[in-house]
Amino acid sequence: MVCGKKRVGEELRCKSCGSPFEIRTGFHYRENIEDNFPYIKNMISLGESETPIFHGDDFDLKLDYMLPTFSYKDRGSRILISHIADIRDSYGITRISEDSSGNAGASIAAYGSAAGLAVDIYVPETVAGRKFSQIQAYGANVIKVKGSREDVQSAAERSESFYASHVLRPEFRDGIRTLAYEIYRQYDRMPRNIYIPVSAGTLLLGLYSGLRHLMESGEIAEMPAIVAVQTEAVSPLCAKINGLNYDPDNKLSSIADALVSRKPVLLQKMYQVISEYGRCMTVSDDEIIEARNRLAKKGFLVEYSSATVYAAFRKKPQENSLLVLTGSGLKNDS
């Protein structure tokens, strides 16, 4: 949150300043990664393991799509759903809702089902494709909503189910700390630059939280530069960072269909992090397609949204860089 007020129960937004909450670590980094989440009593698992790193000649790749539902979102879903499972008896939770037609919806559906919860996923009326099919495969009840992306979110939040928002629930972002821990464990010295795709901000803020924890614990001496990558069509963070005009109501679209947050509620927090510890780059659809094709020829098939990081690296290569590949190319329809 912005004002510093402590969260009460399962509040989504601070009643004083209106911003989402965040979880702060008040302890030294622990070698066993699960021990860094002391508020989780019983950790749900779908067999997760450290995602591998490919060391190339000019850059490294973190294959973070090699998780149970084939996207990095499983890091957040595991912690969020474990937390919900812990409190379900106290709050009478039997059914959860989420608004997402993509990777988050699939991940929440998988972990929610594994926890024995009924799952409602609210999606835009026009949704289709492999990600939608994946959500259905996990047994989620899919509710199609007419209108804008905001209308879909509103419907999920107003439902009688417990709203398991991957954007507003701080436990989801907190789960992505594990990405920073893994990178730290896999390198003798941390990479100087970490490239990530950015949309709603969960990946950026979760990664930053983990890196900050490592710094506060004395495990690393300096913060790697976080290179946030957005599409030219949907670039609210880059516009704010680089002082450019941006119309969040524009009708432009991108082949990177996972990077669609035009009015991210976490924008101000993202701006603070990148202003101090990184930079923001935009890439065009042509650059994304070329990057995806080049990665595939190297043996790495990723979704278009994930290929944005390689597109950005090719525009402005930096020595000692790690590119985080966040979603499998098997999720794209073509």
XYZ file of C-alpha atoms in Angstrom:
334
model
C 0.000 0.000 0.000
C 0.994 3.645 -0.368
C 0.082 5.066 3.040
C 1.687 2.402 5.233
C -1.513 1.258 6.932
C -1.602 -2.401 7.972
C -3.995 -4.760 6.242
C -7.027 -5.973 8.173
C -8.030 -9.564 7.470
C -8.380 -10.255 3.759
C -8.807 -6.656 2.592
C -8.069 -6.149 -1.104
C -7.496 -2.391 -1.040
C -6.467 -0.010 1.706
C -9.476 1.930 2.976
C -7.280 4.993 3.529
C -5.425 5.314 0.214
C -7.220 2.799 -2.010
C -4.076 0.965 -3.109
C -3.469 -2.809 -2.980
C -1.432 -4.205 -0.105
C 2.002 -5.811 -0.218
C 3.691 -8.342 2.024
C 7.036 -7.310 3.513
C 9.670 -9.773 4.688
C 10.933 -9.098 8.189
C 13.411 -11.944 8.467
C 16.691 -13.110 6.929
C 16.583 -15.062 3.659
C 16.282 -18.806 4.279
C 18.019 -21.438 2.167
C 14.934 -23.642 1.945
C 12.770 -21.540 -0.358
C 9.454 -22.608 1.187
C 10.655 -21.359 4.592
C 10.587 -17.812 3.190
C 6.778 -17.929 3.393
C 6.198 -18.413 7.126
C 2.536 -17.410 6.887
C 1.784 -20.551 4.846
C 0.943 -23.517 7.075
C 0.421 -26.183 4.420
C 2.106 -25.643 1.057
C 0.228 -27.042 -1.931
C 2.445 -28.566 -4.595
C 1.975 -29.760 -8.155
C 5.569 -31.002 -8.331
C 7.292 -27.677 -8.957
C 11.068 -27.574 -9.317
C 13.655 -24.917 -10.129
C 13.242 -23.811 -13.721
C 16.476 -24.227 -15.693
C 18.821 -21.581 -17.037
C 20.349 -21.850 -20.489
C 23.724 -20.151 -20.718
C 24.229 -18.741 -24.207
C 27.179 -16.939 -25.738
C 25.646 -13.461 -25.528
C 22.809 -13.848 -23.014
C 21.201 -16.337 -20.641
C 17.624 -17.614 -20.638
C 15.561 -18.518 -17.571
C 13.038 -21.081 -18.829
C 10.314 -20.053 -16.420
C 7.557 -21.634 -18.474
C 8.741 -25.048 -17.258
C 6.225 -25.124 -14.416
C 3.044 -27.216 -13.970
C 0.713 -25.061 -16.107
C 3.504 -23.825 -18.400
C 3.805 -20.251 -17.167
C 5.540 -18.321 -14.393
C 2.104 -17.578 -12.914
C 2.334 -20.871 -11.015
C 4.777 -19.204 -8.620
C 2.086 -16.801 -7.487
C -0.829 -19.231 -7.659
C 0.914 -21.748 -5.438
C 1.325 -19.258 -2.595
C -2.070 -17.590 -3.039
C -4.030 -20.844 -3.183
C -2.025 -22.325 -0.291
C -2.971 -19.252 1.757
C -6.634 -19.531 0.799
C -6.615 -23.233 1.696
C -5.142 -22.341 5.090
C -7.929 -19.861 5.880
C -10.842 -21.592 4.185
C -12.355 -22.971 7.388
C -12.114 -19.623 9.181
C -13.755 -17.757 6.293
C -16.070 -20.511 5.063
C -14.418 -20.592 1.632
C -15.550 -23.364 -0.707
C -15.518 -21.509 -4.030
C -13.118 -18.942 -5.481
C -13.367 -16.552 -8.423
C -10.756 -14.990 -10.681
C -10.878 -12.826 -13.804
C -8.446 -13.930 -16.501
C -8.698 -15.497 -19.914
C -5.039 -16.464 -19.991
C -2.181 -17.866 -17.959
C -3.410 -16.635 -14.577
C -6.822 -18.189 -15.127
C -5.298 -21.539 -16.040
C -2.918 -21.449 -13.099
C -5.559 -20.463 -10.528
C -7.874 -23.134 -11.962
C -5.215 -25.835 -11.619
C -4.089 -24.982 -8.097
C -7.611 -24.242 -6.915
C -8.828 -27.614 -8.146
C -5.834 -29.325 -6.530
C -6.774 -27.670 -3.230
C -10.312 -29.025 -3.466
C -11.906 -25.658 -4.180
C -14.593 -24.940 -6.750
C -13.208 -22.396 -9.217
C -15.075 -19.756 -11.233
C -13.048 -18.011 -13.932
C -14.619 -14.863 -15.403
C -13.577 -14.147 -18.978
C -14.451 -11.721 -21.794
C -17.375 -12.830 -23.930
C -15.185 -13.215 -27.022
C -12.495 -15.393 -25.427
C -11.312 -18.480 -27.300
C -8.143 -20.412 -28.013
C -5.773 -22.770 -26.265
C -5.485 -20.843 -23.006
C -9.273 -20.857 -22.689
C -9.316 -24.602 -23.350
C -6.647 -25.098 -20.707
C -8.766 -23.280 -18.112
C -11.709 -25.552 -18.916
C -9.538 -28.676 -18.776
C -8.776 -28.080 -15.095
C -12.487 -28.222 -14.333
C -13.117 -24.535 -13.753
C -16.576 -23.070 -14.243
C -16.148 -20.411 -16.937
C -18.417 -17.350 -16.901
C -18.364 -15.134 -20.007
C -18.986 -11.437 -19.419
C -20.028 -8.788 -21.945
C -18.170 -5.496 -21.995
C -14.672 -4.301 -21.176
C -11.849 -5.947 -19.250
C -12.893 -3.812 -16.276
C -16.421 -5.240 -16.540
C -15.000 -8.764 -16.323
C -13.011 -7.890 -13.202
C -16.007 -6.214 -11.607
C -18.175 -9.280 -12.191
C -15.598 -11.569 -10.584
C -15.134 -9.271 -7.605
C -18.894 -8.888 -7.045
C -19.546 -12.620 -7.181
C -20.450 -14.566 -4.057
C -17.210 -16.550 -4.347
C -13.980 -15.606 -2.559
C -12.206 -13.288 -5.011
C -8.775 -14.826 -5.668
C -7.426 -11.942 -7.732
C -3.888 -12.486 -8.983
C -3.452 -8.710 -9.212
C -5.019 -7.505 -5.963
C -4.202 -10.364 -3.602
C -0.686 -9.666 -2.240
C 0.016 -13.370 -1.709
C 0.144 -13.899 -5.477
C 2.793 -11.233 -6.025
C 4.611 -12.466 -2.955
C 4.885 -15.950 -4.443
C 6.916 -14.582 -7.325
C 9.735 -13.818 -4.888
C 10.789 -17.405 -5.605
C 12.017 -16.312 -9.034
C 14.624 -14.043 -7.438
C 15.684 -16.765 -5.017
C 16.189 -19.290 -7.805
C 18.260 -16.887 -9.886
C 20.419 -16.198 -6.835
C 20.944 -19.933 -6.241
C 21.760 -20.621 -9.889
C 24.508 -17.995 -10.273
C 27.839 -17.463 -8.569
C 27.295 -13.756 -9.248
C 23.923 -12.254 -10.072
C 23.367 -11.144 -13.681
C 23.686 -7.415 -14.196
C 20.427 -7.122 -16.188
C 17.187 -9.096 -15.895
C 14.700 -8.688 -18.764
C 11.020 -9.380 -18.029
C 7.727 -8.768 -19.864
C 5.437 -6.403 -17.957
C 1.668 -6.029 -17.964
C -0.291 -5.888 -14.683
C 2.949 -5.768 -12.690
C 2.837 -8.988 -10.673
C 6.056 -10.344 -12.184
C 7.934 -7.064 -11.845
C 6.903 -6.397 -8.254
C 7.329 -9.999 -7.147
C 10.820 -10.208 -8.640
C 11.758 -6.893 -7.062
C 10.463 -8.031 -3.668
C 12.648 -11.128 -3.797
C 15.722 -9.179 -4.888
C 15.116 -6.616 -2.149
C 14.869 -9.424 0.404
C 18.211 -10.829 -0.774
C 19.807 -7.389 -0.482
C 18.367 -6.732 2.959
C 19.669 -10.142 4.043
C 23.174 -9.351 2.782
C 23.081 -12.154 0.208
C 23.674 -9.796 -2.735
C 25.524 -6.482 -2.707
C 23.574 -4.625 -5.382
C 20.288 -4.760 -7.210
C 20.391 -6.049 -10.803
C 18.852 -3.686 -13.341
C 15.312 -4.785 -14.147
C 14.513 -4.204 -17.818
C 10.725 -3.984 -18.113
C 9.452 -4.765 -21.620
C 6.060 -3.751 -23.026
C 4.465 -3.692 -26.459
C 4.159 -0.474 -28.425
C 0.367 -0.903 -28.352
C 0.027 -1.352 -24.577
C 2.772 0.544 -22.778
C 1.487 2.509 -19.751
C 4.631 1.921 -17.688
C 7.102 2.765 -20.443
C 5.138 5.901 -21.303
C 5.221 7.053 -17.687
C 8.916 6.217 -17.268
C 9.997 7.774 -20.543
C 7.720 10.828 -20.375
C 5.622 9.896 -23.399
C 1.943 10.443 -24.117
C -0.191 7.334 -23.715
C -3.919 6.857 -24.261
C -5.116 3.879 -22.185
C -8.362 3.876 -24.158
C -6.645 3.340 -27.505
C -7.977 0.479 -29.598
C -4.560 -0.809 -30.616
C -3.844 -4.489 -30.080
C -0.746 -6.662 -30.103
C 0.147 -10.219 -30.940
C 1.453 -10.417 -27.367
C -1.991 -11.241 -26.001
C -0.873 -11.712 -22.380
C 0.333 -8.117 -22.086
C -3.016 -6.336 -22.078
C -3.168 -4.231 -18.886
C -3.903 -0.731 -20.184
C -4.727 0.774 -16.775
C -2.759 -1.331 -14.273
C -3.691 -0.646 -10.664
C -0.064 -1.285 -9.679
C 1.320 1.309 -12.099
C 2.607 3.763 -9.491
C 4.479 1.057 -7.594
C 5.977 -0.250 -10.845
C 7.038 3.275 -11.728
C 8.819 3.679 -8.393
C 10.743 0.421 -8.825
C 11.810 0.959 -12.430
C 12.684 4.616 -11.847
C 15.216 3.531 -9.241
C 16.357 0.112 -10.388
C 15.827 -0.307 -14.107
C 14.463 0.933 -17.396
C 11.502 0.294 -19.680
C 11.539 -0.639 -23.378
C 8.817 -1.138 -25.972
C 8.849 -3.524 -28.918
C 6.717 -3.773 -32.055
C 4.757 -6.791 -33.247
C 7.224 -7.322 -36.090
C 10.082 -7.368 -33.590
C 8.176 -9.789 -31.349
C 7.439 -12.193 -34.211
C 11.056 -12.123 -35.355
C 12.278 -12.725 -31.804
C 9.901 -15.653 -31.299
C 11.011 -17.252 -34.547
C 14.682 -16.844 -33.648
C 14.153 -18.340 -30.195
C 12.289 -21.288 -31.711
C 15.209 -21.964 -34.051
C 17.444 -22.055 -30.988
C 15.128 -24.681 -29.493
C 12.949 -22.492 -27.253
C 9.281 -22.245 -28.235
C 7.667 -19.468 -26.204
C 4.480 -17.468 -26.465
C 4.633 -14.081 -28.185
C 4.307 -12.202 -24.909
C 7.355 -14.016 -23.586
C 9.382 -13.351 -26.742
C 9.184 -9.610 -26.055
C 12.246 -9.858 -23.805
C 14.405 -11.231 -26.606
C 13.038 -8.586 -28.967
C 14.097 -5.898 -26.483
C 17.518 -7.459 -25.973
C 18.117 -7.548 -29.729
C 17.259 -3.828 -29.959
C 19.752 -2.899 -27.259
C 22.039 -5.769 -26.193
C 23.548 -5.535 -22.717
C 26.387 -7.659 -21.382
C 25.674 -10.068 -18.537
C 21.925 -10.278 -19.187
C 19.307 -12.835 -18.168
C 16.080 -13.020 -20.176
C 13.111 -14.522 -18.308
C 10.916 -16.595 -20.634
C 7.538 -16.658 -18.941
C 5.127 -18.726 -21.055
C 5.205 -21.759 -23.327
C 4.646 -21.308 -27.049
C 2.246 -24.245 -26.952
C -0.281 -21.798 -25.471
C -0.452 -19.725 -28.673
C -2.860 -20.716 -31.413
C -0.277 -20.216 -34.166
